[in-house]
Coordinates of C-alpha atoms in Angstrom, one line a residue:
S116 CA 0.0 0.0 0.0
Q117 CA 1.0 3.6 -0.4
P118 CA 1.6 4.3 3.4
V119 CA 3.8 1.3 3.6
T120 CA 5.7 2.4 0.6
N121 CA 6.2 5.9 2.0
V122 CA 7.5 4.4 5.3
R123 CA 9.9 2.2 3.3
Y124 CA 11.2 5.3 1.4
R125 CA 11.7 7.2 4.7
Q126 CA 13.6 4.3 6.2
L127 CA 15.9 4.1 3.1
A128 CA 16.4 7.8 3.3
T129 CA 17.5 7.6 6.9
L130 CA 19.7 4.5 6.5
Q131 CA 21.4 5.1 3.1
S132 CA 23.9 7.8 2.4
P133 CA 23.2 10.3 -0.4
A134 CA 26.0 8.9 -2.5
E135 CA 24.7 5.3 -2.0
K136 CA 21.2 6.4 -3.0
D137 CA 22.5 8.2 -6.1
R138 CA 24.5 5.1 -7.1
L139 CA 21.5 2.8 -6.7
V140 CA 19.2 5.1 -8.7
A141 CA 21.7 5.4 -11.5
E142 CA 22.3 1.7 -11.6
K143 CA 18.6 0.9 -11.6
H144 CA 18.0 3.4 -14.4
R145 CA 20.8 1.9 -16.5
T146 CA 19.6 -1.7 -15.9
I147 CA 15.9 -1.0 -16.7
L148 CA 16.7 0.9 -20.0
K149 CA 19.4 -1.6 -21.1
P150 CA 17.0 -3.8 -23.2
I151 CA 15.4 -0.8 -24.8
L152 CA 18.7 0.7 -25.6
F153 CA 19.8 -2.6 -27.1
V154 CA 17.0 -2.4 -29.7
L155 CA 17.3 1.3 -30.3
E156 CA 21.0 1.1 -30.8
Q157 CA 20.6 -1.7 -33.3
L158 CA 18.2 0.5 -35.3
H159 CA 20.5 3.5 -34.9
A160 CA 23.4 1.4 -36.3
I161 CA 21.3 0.6 -39.3
T162 CA 20.1 4.2 -40.0
S163 CA 23.4 6.0 -39.2
V164 CA 25.6 4.3 -41.8
T165 CA 26.9 6.5 -44.6
A166 CA 24.0 7.7 -46.7
E167 CA 23.8 6.2 -50.2
T168 CA 20.6 7.9 -51.5
P169 CA 19.1 11.4 -51.2
H170 CA 16.3 10.0 -49.1
E171 CA 18.8 8.6 -46.6
V172 CA 20.6 11.9 -46.5
W173 CA 17.2 13.7 -45.8
F174 CA 16.4 11.2 -43.0
Q175 CA 19.7 11.6 -41.3
E176 CA 19.6 15.4 -41.6
K177 CA 16.1 15.6 -40.3
F178 CA 16.0 13.0 -37.6
G179 CA 19.7 12.0 -37.0
G180 CA 20.3 14.7 -34.4
D181 CA 17.1 13.9 -32.5
I182 CA 17.9 10.2 -32.5
A183 CA 21.4 10.8 -31.2
E184 CA 20.2 13.2 -28.5
A185 CA 17.4 10.8 -27.4
L186 CA 19.9 7.9 -27.1
E187 CA 22.5 9.9 -25.3
K188 CA 19.9 11.1 -22.7
L189 CA 18.7 7.6 -22.2
R190 CA 22.3 6.3 -21.8
C191 CA 23.5 9.1 -19.5
P192 CA 20.7 11.1 -18.0
A193 CA 21.5 14.3 -16.2
D194 CA 19.5 13.3 -13.2
P195 CA 18.5 9.6 -13.0
R196 CA 15.9 10.6 -10.3
K197 CA 13.9 12.3 -13.0
P198 CA 13.5 9.7 -15.8
G199 CA 10.8 11.9 -17.4
D200 CA 13.5 14.3 -18.6
A201 CA 15.3 11.4 -20.4
W202 CA 12.1 10.1 -21.9
S203 CA 11.1 13.6 -23.1
A204 CA 13.7 13.5 -25.8
L205 CA 12.5 10.1 -27.0
K206 CA 8.9 11.3 -26.8
R207 CA 9.7 14.3 -29.0
L208 CA 11.4 12.0 -31.5
Q209 CA 8.4 9.7 -31.5
L210 CA 6.0 12.6 -32.0
K211 CA 8.1 13.9 -34.8
L212 CA 8.2 10.6 -36.6
Q213 CA 4.5 10.1 -36.0
Q214 CA 3.7 13.5 -37.5
R215 CA 5.8 12.5 -40.5
A216 CA 4.1 9.1 -40.8
T217 CA 0.5 10.6 -40.7
K218 CA 1.2 13.2 -43.4
R219 CA -0.2 12.4 -46.8
S220 CA 3.3 12.9 -48.2
A221 CA 4.5 9.9 -46.2
Y222 CA 2.5 7.6 -48.4
S223 CA 4.2 8.8 -51.5
L224 CA 7.9 8.5 -52.3
R225 CA 10.1 9.3 -55.4
M226 CA 12.3 6.6 -56.9
S227 CA 14.9 9.1 -57.8
E228 CA 15.3 9.9 -54.1
V229 CA 15.0 6.4 -52.7
S230 CA 17.2 4.7 -55.3
P231 CA 18.8 6.8 -58.0
T232 CA 20.3 3.7 -59.5
L233 CA 16.9 2.1 -60.1
A234 CA 15.4 5.4 -61.3
G235 CA 18.2 5.7 -63.9
L236 CA 17.6 2.3 -65.5
R237 CA 16.7 2.5 -69.2
D238 CA 16.1 -0.2 -71.7
T239 CA 17.7 -2.9 -69.6
Q240 CA 18.1 -6.6 -70.4
I241 CA 16.6 -7.5 -67.0
S242 CA 13.6 -9.8 -67.4
M243 CA 10.3 -8.6 -66.1
P244 CA 9.7 -10.3 -62.7
G245 CA 7.2 -13.2 -62.8
R246 CA 6.6 -13.0 -66.6
R247 CA 7.3 -16.1 -68.8
A248 CA 7.2 -14.1 -72.0
V249 CA 10.3 -12.5 -73.4
L250 CA 9.9 -9.2 -71.7
T251 CA 12.4 -6.8 -70.2
V252 CA 12.3 -3.8 -67.9
A253 CA 12.5 -0.6 -69.9
A254 CA 12.2 1.8 -67.0
I255 CA 10.8 2.2 -63.5
H256 CA 8.3 4.9 -62.7
D257 CA 9.4 7.6 -60.4
H258 CA 6.3 7.5 -58.2
I259 CA 6.2 5.0 -55.3
A260 CA 2.9 4.6 -53.3
V261 CA 3.2 3.4 -49.7
L262 CA 0.3 1.3 -48.4
P263 CA -0.9 2.1 -44.9
T264 CA -0.5 -1.4 -43.4
K265 CA 1.9 -2.7 -40.7
T266 CA 4.9 -3.4 -42.9
K267 CA 4.4 -0.4 -45.2
P268 CA 4.7 -2.2 -48.5
K269 CA 5.6 -0.1 -51.6
K270 CA 3.7 -0.1 -54.9
L271 CA 6.1 0.0 -57.8
V272 CA 5.4 0.4 -61.5
F273 CA 7.8 -1.1 -64.0
Q274 CA 7.6 -0.1 -67.7
G275 CA 8.0 -3.1 -69.9
S276 CA 9.7 -3.3 -73.2
D277 CA 6.3 -3.8 -74.8
G278 CA 5.3 -0.3 -73.6
K279 CA 2.9 -1.6 -71.0
P280 CA 3.1 -0.8 -67.2
Y281 CA 3.5 -3.7 -64.8
T282 CA 2.6 -3.0 -61.2
Y283 CA 4.3 -4.8 -58.3
L284 CA 4.1 -4.7 -54.5
F285 CA 7.5 -4.6 -52.8
K286 CA 7.2 -6.2 -49.3
G287 CA 9.8 -6.3 -46.6
L288 CA 10.0 -8.0 -43.2
E289 CA 8.4 -11.1 -44.6
D290 CA 9.6 -14.4 -46.2
L291 CA 7.8 -14.6 -49.6
H292 CA 9.2 -18.1 -50.4
L293 CA 6.0 -19.5 -48.9
D294 CA 3.8 -17.4 -51.2
E295 CA 6.0 -18.4 -54.1
R296 CA 5.6 -22.1 -53.4
I297 CA 1.8 -21.7 -52.9
M298 CA 1.6 -20.0 -56.2
Q299 CA 3.4 -23.0 -57.7
F300 CA 0.9 -25.3 -56.0
L301 CA -2.0 -23.3 -57.4
G302 CA -0.4 -23.6 -60.9
I303 CA -0.2 -27.4 -60.6
A304 CA -3.8 -27.4 -59.3
N305 CA -4.9 -25.4 -62.3
T306 CA -3.2 -27.9 -64.6
M307 CA -5.0 -30.8 -62.9
L308 CA -8.3 -28.9 -63.1
R309 CA -7.9 -27.7 -66.7
G310 CA -10.2 -30.4 -68.1
S311 CA -13.1 -29.3 -66.0
G312 CA -12.7 -25.6 -66.7
Y313 CA -12.1 -24.7 -63.1
Q314 CA -9.1 -22.6 -62.0
A315 CA -7.7 -20.7 -59.0
R316 CA -6.5 -17.2 -59.9
H317 CA -3.0 -16.7 -58.8
Y318 CA -0.2 -14.1 -59.3
A319 CA 3.5 -13.9 -59.6
V320 CA 5.7 -13.9 -56.4
V321 CA 9.4 -13.2 -56.8
P322 CA 11.5 -13.4 -53.5
L323 CA 14.5 -11.0 -53.6
G324 CA 16.0 -12.4 -50.4
V325 CA 15.0 -14.1 -47.2
R326 CA 13.1 -11.0 -45.9
S327 CA 11.8 -9.2 -49.0
G328 CA 10.3 -9.7 -52.5
L329 CA 8.0 -8.6 -55.2
I330 CA 4.4 -9.5 -55.6
S331 CA 2.6 -9.0 -58.9
W332 CA -0.3 -6.5 -58.4
V333 CA -3.7 -8.0 -59.0
E334 CA -5.7 -5.5 -61.0
G335 CA -9.5 -5.0 -61.0
V336 CA -10.2 -6.6 -57.6
T337 CA -11.9 -5.3 -54.5
P338 CA -11.3 -6.5 -50.9
L339 CA -14.4 -7.6 -49.1
F340 CA -13.6 -5.3 -46.3
S341 CA -14.0 -2.3 -48.7
L342 CA -17.6 -3.4 -49.3
Y343 CA -18.2 -3.6 -45.5
K344 CA -16.6 -0.2 -45.0
R345 CA -18.7 1.4 -47.7
W346 CA -21.8 0.1 -46.0
Q347 CA -20.6 1.5 -42.7
Q348 CA -20.0 4.9 -44.2
R349 CA -23.5 4.9 -45.8
Q350 CA -25.1 4.0 -42.5
A351 CA -23.0 6.6 -40.7
S352 CA -24.1 9.3 -43.1
I353 CA -27.8 8.3 -42.7
N354 CA -27.6 8.2 -38.9
Q355 CA -25.2 11.1 -38.6
S356 CA -22.8 9.1 -36.5
T357 CA -19.1 8.2 -36.7
V358 CA -17.8 5.1 -38.4
M359 CA -16.6 2.6 -35.8
R360 CA -13.8 0.1 -36.4
P361 CA -14.9 -3.5 -36.4
S362 CA -13.0 -4.1 -33.1
E363 CA -14.8 -1.2 -31.5
V364 CA -18.2 -2.6 -32.7
F365 CA -17.3 -6.0 -31.3
Y366 CA -16.2 -4.7 -27.8
S367 CA -19.1 -2.3 -27.6
K368 CA -21.4 -5.4 -27.5
L369 CA -19.1 -7.7 -25.6
N370 CA -18.0 -5.5 -22.6
P371 CA -21.6 -5.0 -21.2
L372 CA -22.3 -8.7 -21.4
L373 CA -19.0 -9.5 -19.6
K374 CA -19.8 -7.0 -17.0
D375 CA -23.2 -8.6 -16.4
C376 CA -21.5 -12.0 -16.1
E377 CA -19.1 -10.5 -13.5
V378 CA -16.0 -11.6 -15.4
S379 CA -13.0 -10.7 -13.2
K380 CA -10.5 -10.2 -16.0
P381 CA -12.2 -9.1 -19.3
E382 CA -8.8 -8.9 -21.0
N383 CA -8.3 -12.6 -20.5
R384 CA -10.1 -14.3 -23.5
S385 CA -10.0 -17.7 -21.8
E386 CA -12.5 -16.4 -19.2
W387 CA -15.1 -15.2 -21.8
P388 CA -18.2 -17.4 -21.5
L389 CA -19.1 -19.2 -24.7
P390 CA -22.8 -18.3 -24.6
V391 CA -21.8 -14.6 -24.4
L392 CA -19.6 -14.9 -27.5
K393 CA -22.4 -16.7 -29.3
Q394 CA -24.8 -13.9 -28.4
V395 CA -22.4 -11.2 -29.6
L396 CA -22.0 -13.1 -32.9
K397 CA -25.7 -13.4 -33.4
E398 CA -26.2 -9.7 -32.7
L399 CA -23.5 -8.7 -35.2
M400 CA -24.9 -11.0 -37.8
Q401 CA -28.4 -9.5 -37.4
E402 CA -27.0 -5.9 -37.7
T403 CA -24.9 -6.7 -40.8
P404 CA -26.8 -7.2 -44.0
T405 CA -26.0 -10.4 -46.0
Y406 CA -26.5 -8.7 -49.4
L407 CA -23.4 -6.6 -49.5
L408 CA -21.5 -8.8 -52.0
S409 CA -24.4 -10.1 -53.9
R410 CA -25.7 -6.6 -54.6
E411 CA -22.3 -5.5 -55.8
L412 CA -22.2 -8.4 -58.3
W413 CA -25.7 -7.5 -59.4
C414 CA -24.9 -3.8 -59.8
D415 CA -21.7 -4.5 -61.8
S416 CA -23.5 -6.8 -64.3
V417 CA -24.7 -5.4 -67.6
N418 CA -27.7 -7.7 -67.8
V419 CA -29.1 -10.8 -66.4
G420 CA -26.8 -13.0 -68.5
G421 CA -23.8 -11.1 -67.2
W422 CA -25.1 -11.5 -63.6
W423 CA -25.5 -15.2 -64.1
Q424 CA -22.0 -15.6 -65.5
S425 CA -20.6 -13.6 -62.6
T426 CA -22.5 -15.6 -60.0
K427 CA -21.4 -18.9 -61.7
L428 CA -17.7 -17.9 -61.8
Y429 CA -17.9 -16.6 -58.3
S430 CA -19.4 -19.9 -57.1
T431 CA -16.8 -22.0 -58.8
S432 CA -13.8 -19.9 -57.9
L433 CA -15.0 -19.7 -54.2
A434 CA -15.3 -23.5 -54.2
V435 CA -11.9 -24.1 -55.8
M436 CA -10.1 -21.8 -53.4
S437 CA -12.0 -23.2 -50.4
I438 CA -11.0 -26.8 -51.1
I439 CA -7.4 -25.8 -52.0
G440 CA -7.2 -23.7 -48.8
Y441 CA -8.6 -26.6 -46.8
I442 CA -5.9 -29.0 -48.3
I443 CA -3.0 -26.6 -47.5
G444 CA -4.4 -25.5 -44.1
L445 CA -4.8 -21.9 -45.2
G446 CA -5.8 -19.5 -42.4
D447 CA -6.0 -15.7 -41.7
R448 CA -8.8 -15.3 -44.2
H449 CA -10.0 -11.9 -43.0
L450 CA -11.8 -9.5 -45.3
D451 CA -8.7 -7.8 -46.5
N452 CA -7.2 -11.1 -47.7
V453 CA -10.2 -12.2 -49.8
L454 CA -10.6 -10.1 -53.0
V455 CA -13.4 -10.3 -55.6
D456 CA -13.3 -9.1 -59.2
L457 CA -16.8 -7.6 -59.3
T458 CA -16.9 -7.5 -63.1
T459 CA -16.3 -11.2 -63.5
G460 CA -17.1 -12.5 -60.0
Q461 CA -13.8 -14.3 -59.6
V462 CA -12.4 -14.7 -56.1
V463 CA -8.7 -14.0 -55.4
H464 CA -6.9 -14.9 -52.2
I465 CA -3.7 -13.1 -51.1
D466 CA -1.3 -13.4 -48.1
Y467 CA -0.5 -17.1 -47.7
N468 CA 1.7 -16.7 -44.6
V469 CA -0.6 -18.7 -42.4
C470 CA -0.6 -22.2 -43.9
F471 CA -0.5 -25.8 -42.8
E472 CA -2.9 -25.4 -39.9
K473 CA -0.8 -22.6 -38.4
G474 CA -4.0 -20.8 -37.6
K475 CA -4.9 -23.4 -35.0
T476 CA -1.9 -22.3 -32.9
L477 CA -2.8 -18.6 -32.9
R478 CA -3.9 -16.8 -29.7
V479 CA -7.4 -17.0 -31.0
P480 CA -7.4 -20.4 -32.8
E481 CA -9.0 -20.7 -36.2
K482 CA -11.2 -23.8 -36.2
V483 CA -13.1 -23.5 -39.5
P484 CA -11.7 -25.2 -42.6
F485 CA -12.4 -22.2 -44.8
R486 CA -14.4 -18.9 -44.8
L487 CA -18.1 -19.3 -45.7
T488 CA -19.8 -16.4 -43.9
P489 CA -23.4 -15.2 -44.7
N490 CA -22.3 -12.6 -47.2
L491 CA -20.3 -15.2 -49.1
R492 CA -23.2 -17.7 -49.0
A493 CA -25.8 -15.1 -50.1
A494 CA -23.8 -14.3 -53.2
L495 CA -23.9 -18.0 -54.3
G496 CA -27.4 -17.4 -55.6
V497 CA -30.7 -19.3 -55.1
T498 CA -29.2 -22.7 -54.6
G499 CA -26.7 -21.5 -52.0
V500 CA -24.1 -24.1 -51.0
E501 CA -26.1 -27.0 -52.4
G502 CA -25.8 -25.9 -56.1
I503 CA -22.7 -25.1 -58.1
F504 CA -20.6 -24.6 -55.0
R505 CA -21.2 -28.1 -53.7
L506 CA -20.6 -29.8 -57.1
T507 CA -17.4 -27.8 -57.6
C508 CA -16.1 -28.7 -54.1
E509 CA -16.7 -32.4 -54.7
H510 CA -15.1 -32.3 -58.1
V511 CA -12.0 -30.4 -56.9
L512 CA -11.6 -32.7 -53.9
K513 CA -11.9 -35.8 -56.1
V514 CA -9.3 -34.5 -58.6
M515 CA -6.9 -33.5 -55.7
K516 CA -7.3 -37.0 -54.2
K517 CA -6.7 -38.6 -57.6
G518 CA -3.5 -36.6 -58.1
R519 CA -2.3 -36.8 -54.5
E520 CA 1.1 -38.2 -55.5
T521 CA 1.8 -35.0 -57.5
V522 CA 0.5 -32.8 -54.7
L523 CA 2.6 -34.6 -52.0
T524 CA 5.7 -34.4 -54.2
L525 CA 5.2 -30.6 -54.4
L526 CA 4.5 -30.2 -50.7
E527 CA 7.5 -32.4 -49.6
A528 CA 9.7 -29.4 -50.5
F529 CA 8.4 -27.8 -47.3
V530 CA 9.7 -30.7 -45.2
Y531 CA 13.2 -30.9 -46.7
D532 CA 13.7 -27.2 -47.4
P533 CA 12.0 -25.3 -44.5
L534 CA 11.3 -21.7 -44.9
I535 CA 13.1 -18.9 -43.0
D536 CA 10.0 -18.1 -41.0
W537 CA 10.0 -21.7 -39.7
T538 CA 13.7 -21.9 -38.9
P539 CA 14.5 -21.4 -35.2
G540 CA 17.9 -19.8 -36.1
S541 CA 16.5 -16.9 -38.1
E542 CA 16.5 -13.3 -37.1
T543 CA 13.3 -11.4 -37.6
G544 CA 12.4 -7.7 -37.6
Y545 CA 14.2 -4.8 -39.1
T546 CA 17.6 -6.3 -38.2
G547 CA 16.9 -9.5 -40.0
A548 CA 15.6 -7.6 -43.0
V549 CA 18.7 -5.4 -43.3
Y550 CA 21.3 -8.1 -42.7
G551 CA 19.4 -10.9 -44.5
G552 CA 18.1 -12.8 -41.6
G553 CA 21.0 -15.4 -41.9
R554 CA 21.8 -17.9 -39.2
A555 CA 25.2 -16.3 -38.5
V556 CA 23.6 -12.9 -37.8
A557 CA 20.8 -14.6 -35.8
M558 CA 23.3 -16.5 -33.6
E559 CA 25.3 -13.4 -33.0
T560 CA 22.2 -11.4 -32.1
R561 CA 20.9 -14.3 -29.9
Q562 CA 24.2 -14.4 -28.0
S563 CA 24.1 -10.7 -27.6
R564 CA 20.6 -10.9 -26.2
K565 CA 21.5 -13.7 -23.9
Q566 CA 24.5 -11.7 -22.6
L567 CA 22.2 -8.7 -22.2
E568 CA 19.6 -10.7 -20.2
K569 CA 22.4 -12.0 -18.0
E570 CA 23.8 -8.5 -17.3
V571 CA 20.3 -7.1 -16.7
T572 CA 19.4 -9.9 -14.3
T573 CA 22.7 -9.5 -12.4
S574 CA 22.5 -5.8 -12.2
M575 CA 18.9 -5.9 -10.9
L576 CA 20.0 -8.5 -8.3
V577 CA 22.9 -6.3 -7.1
V578 CA 20.6 -3.3 -6.9
R579 CA 18.0 -5.2 -5.0
L580 CA 20.6 -6.6 -2.6
A581 CA 21.8 -3.1 -1.9
E582 CA 18.3 -1.8 -1.3
M583 CA 17.4 -4.7 1.0
R584 CA 20.7 -4.6 2.9
Y585 CA 19.5 -2.3 5.7
D586 CA 16.2 -4.2 6.0
W587 CA 18.1 -7.4 6.3
L588 CA 20.4 -6.0 9.0
E589 CA 17.5 -4.6 10.9
N590 CA 15.7 -8.0 10.6
R591 CA 18.9 -9.7 11.8
D592 CA 19.0 -7.5 14.9
K593 CA 15.4 -8.1 15.6
L594 CA 15.9 -11.8 15.3
V595 CA 18.8 -11.8 17.7
V596 CA 16.6 -10.1 20.3
E597 CA 13.4 -11.9 19.7
L598 CA 14.6 -15.5 19.1
P599 CA 15.5 -16.0 22.9
E600 CA 12.2 -14.6 23.8
L601 CA 10.5 -16.9 21.3
A602 CA 12.4 -19.9 22.8
A603 CA 11.3 -18.9 26.3
A604 CA 7.7 -18.5 25.1
I605 CA 7.9 -21.9 23.4
R606 CA 9.2 -23.6 26.6
Q607 CA 6.4 -21.9 28.6
W608 CA 3.9 -23.0 26.0
L609 CA 5.2 -26.6 26.3
T610 CA 4.8 -26.5 30.1
E611 CA 1.3 -25.1 29.8
A612 CA 0.5 -27.7 27.2
E613 CA 1.6 -30.5 29.5
K614 CA -0.5 -29.0 32.3
L615 CA -3.4 -28.8 30.0
K616 CA -2.9 -32.4 28.9
K617 CA -3.0 -33.5 32.6
A618 CA -6.1 -31.4 33.2
E619 CA -7.8 -32.9 30.3
E620 CA -7.0 -36.4 31.5
S621 CA -8.3 -35.5 35.0
L622 CA -11.4 -34.0 33.4
Q623 CA -11.9 -37.2 31.5
E624 CA -11.7 -39.2 34.7
R625 CA -14.2 -36.9 36.4
H626 CA -16.6 -37.3 33.4
Q627 CA -16.3 -41.1 33.8
Q628 CA -17.0 -40.9 37.5
L629 CA -20.0 -38.6 36.9
A630 CA -21.3 -41.0 34.3
L631 CA -21.0 -43.8 36.9
V632 CA -22.9 -41.8 39.5
K633 CA -25.7 -41.0 37.0
E634 CA -25.9 -44.7 36.2
A635 CA -26.1 -45.6 39.9
E636 CA -28.9 -43.1 40.4
A637 CA -30.9 -44.8 37.7
H638 CA -30.4 -48.4 39.1
A639 CA -31.2 -49.1 42.8
Q640 CA -29.3 -52.4 42.7
H641 CA -26.2 -50.7 41.3
A642 CA -22.8 -52.0 42.6
L643 CA -21.9 -48.5 43.7
Y644 CA -24.2 -48.8 46.7
T645 CA -22.2 -51.8 48.1
L646 CA -19.0 -49.8 47.7
P647 CA -18.6 -49.0 51.5
G648 CA -18.8 -52.6 52.6
R649 CA -16.6 -53.8 49.8
Y650 CA -14.2 -51.0 50.7
V651 CA -14.0 -52.2 54.3
A652 CA -13.4 -55.8 53.1
H653 CA -10.8 -54.4 50.7
C654 CA -9.1 -52.6 53.6
A655 CA -9.1 -55.7 55.8
A656 CA -7.7 -57.8 53.0
T657 CA -5.1 -55.1 52.4
D658 CA -4.1 -55.1 56.1
A659 CA -3.9 -58.9 56.2
T660 CA -1.9 -58.9 53.1
T661 CA 0.5 -56.3 54.6
K662 CA 0.8 -58.2 57.8
T663 CA 1.4 -61.5 56.0
H664 CA 3.9 -59.8 53.9
S665 CA 5.7 -58.4 57.0
A666 CA 5.7 -61.9 58.6
L667 CA 7.0 -63.4 55.5
Q668 CA 9.6 -60.8 55.4
L669 CA 10.7 -61.6 59.0
R670 CA 10.8 -65.3 58.2
A671 CA 12.8 -64.6 55.2
D672 CA 15.2 -62.5 57.2
E673 CA 15.5 -65.2 59.8
C674 CA 16.1 -67.8 57.1
A675 CA 18.7 -65.6 55.6
R676 CA 20.5 -65.4 59.0
Q677 CA 20.3 -69.2 59.4
I678 CA 21.6 -69.8 56.0
Q679 CA 24.5 -67.5 56.8
Q680 CA 25.2 -69.4 60.0
Y681 CA 25.0 -72.7 58.0
K682 CA 27.5 -71.3 55.6
M683 CA 29.8 -70.3 58.4
A684 CA 29.5 -73.7 60.0
L685 CA 30.1 -75.5 56.7
G686 CA 33.1 -73.3 56.2
Y687 CA 34.4 -74.2 59.6
L688 CA 33.8 -77.9 59.0
Y689 CA 35.5 -77.9 55.7
G690 CA 38.3 -75.5 56.8
P691 CA 41.6 -76.2 58.7
Q692 CA 40.1 -75.1 62.0
L693 CA 38.3 -78.4 62.5
A694 CA 41.5 -80.4 62.3
Q695 CA 43.1 -78.0 64.8
S696 CA 40.2 -78.3 67.2
V697 CA 40.4 -82.1 66.9
A698 CA 44.1 -82.0 67.7
E699 CA 43.5 -79.8 70.7
V700 CA 40.8 -82.2 72.0
S701 CA 43.0 -85.2 71.4
S702 CA 45.7 -83.8 73.8
P703 CA 43.8 -82.3 76.7
N704 CA 45.5 -80.1 79.2
K705 CA 44.8 -81.3 82.8
Q706 CA 45.4 -77.9 84.3
D707 CA 42.8 -76.4 82.0
S708 CA 40.4 -79.3 82.9
Y709 CA 40.9 -78.7 86.6
L710 CA 40.4 -75.0 86.1
V711 CA 37.1 -75.7 84.3
F712 CA 35.9 -78.0 87.0
D713 CA 36.7 -75.5 89.7
L714 CA 34.7 -72.9 87.9
I715 CA 31.8 -75.2 87.5
K716 CA 32.0 -76.2 91.2
E717 CA 32.0 -72.6 92.2
F718 CA 29.1 -71.8 89.9
L719 CA 27.0 -74.7 91.3
Q720 CA 27.7 -73.7 95.0
N721 CA 26.8 -70.2 94.3
A722 CA 23.6 -71.4 92.8
G723 CA 22.7 -73.4 95.9
Q724 CA 23.5 -76.8 94.3
G725 CA 26.1 -78.0 96.7
Q726 CA 24.4 -81.4 97.0
M727 CA 24.9 -81.9 93.2
V728 CA 28.6 -81.1 93.7
L729 CA 29.0 -83.8 96.4
Q730 CA 27.2 -86.3 94.2
C731 CA 29.6 -85.6 91.4
I732 CA 32.7 -85.9 93.6
Q733 CA 31.4 -89.3 95.0
S734 CA 30.6 -90.6 91.6
E735 CA 34.1 -89.6 90.4

């Protein structure tokens, strides 16, 4: 939270020195901007080489200083604490480039300024690209039209040796080898379908490298999106409203429904409920008329016969391209990639970059085999998909299956000679376009990026460690103080826990006793009532047992003494004392005997037994 963050900053301000804080801020600024600088410096290296054309000279003079200033401020900001100052130069450059890009003049170039060498070509022996006839390039028109799409392709016009102009689209940042091979495939398919009169209209594609090439301009065709856009503009003029982009129309209907469903993260497509998407689709289909294409074909027809021929050719060409697109896994069939010749009704497809089921791996997977939306179906005529369209689809699929060996042979080239877009070691983007997208350049760039990521990660770790150092030290001091207290508290808790355990055991015993009392109250003959008598008997038995035990103990002690005397007697009998005593008895000493008898005589007289003494003397 914000209060916690403020406290944290105040703690850092008090703990760290100004020099340390400045160093950390500068290091963090450098680390965060390092990946951005890596990309910008690559682009700057491309655009800052020695100019070879007037257009490059103009670009360097107009934007070179701003680019260098922006990069320098990003590398070495005057005050890293104020990153906005460093970004302001880059923002000014971006606004300047954006203003140039939005001007009408940005969509028109002059060949004499872009490439004086090409502008100066006259009556060359260079073959006209994509033409089989003996035809050479006589000149190149000076005007170049720039199309307002993502890669800004350029529309070039070559003057042929036959005096006719030939228009091409020069595309960069794309590998046109795929389009070239698809055109070859369409040519083979047309050869296989020649007997039935069906054909897929194609055009010439001439790759000039791994990241650029020429595409023959298809004349007289209209994108389906143009028909939809015209209808939108007509509706906007009637309703006096602004023309919304298709994405804006889609989200204007989707967002309220997602809000009603309480979707937590509307930006996460995986959480969009399927019923909601179906409802949005139905609403959009109801609002969009299905007659846009069919009415255009009708309006461009001279008479009914012409309309029938246009509808027939439209149905067959749509069926042919649908089946061929299904075979090669063609995707990305949006309204700008499907063109129609409104005078003849022939359908032309462009942009074959999404092939071989690649559309299924997109963020929004494409699950349909080909495009057959309501406007396309309505233009098929009365029979719809069950007439010419269905028969043509069946025939084309049958011919393709019959000639599958030829088709597989042609498509095997994609397995053994993969395209640059499918090669993991290729470099994409402007760098790949300028340097050719080769593997060596790609490996060098990848290694540079790996090293960059390693440096950025290390720098961020160092900065984070420096920032957390004082917190860790404070935490250590707290632990040193609080750990003994915690240990004492744990010991006290263990003591109390032991007391609690004993109290619980005592309580359990009391509960058992209480249950016994309750049981005795319920039964008059309960054994508890005889407890006093049984207790007296128990006490008497206990006393008797104690006395018996004492008597037994006395007897045992007496026996122990007797055993000890027996042992002493046995020791005397088996020892040398017995023999000595026998010897003494065998040789009696008369003096000792007389002394003994005198003592006995004196004892008896003192005892009043003088008579017994006389009797003994007489008997002797």
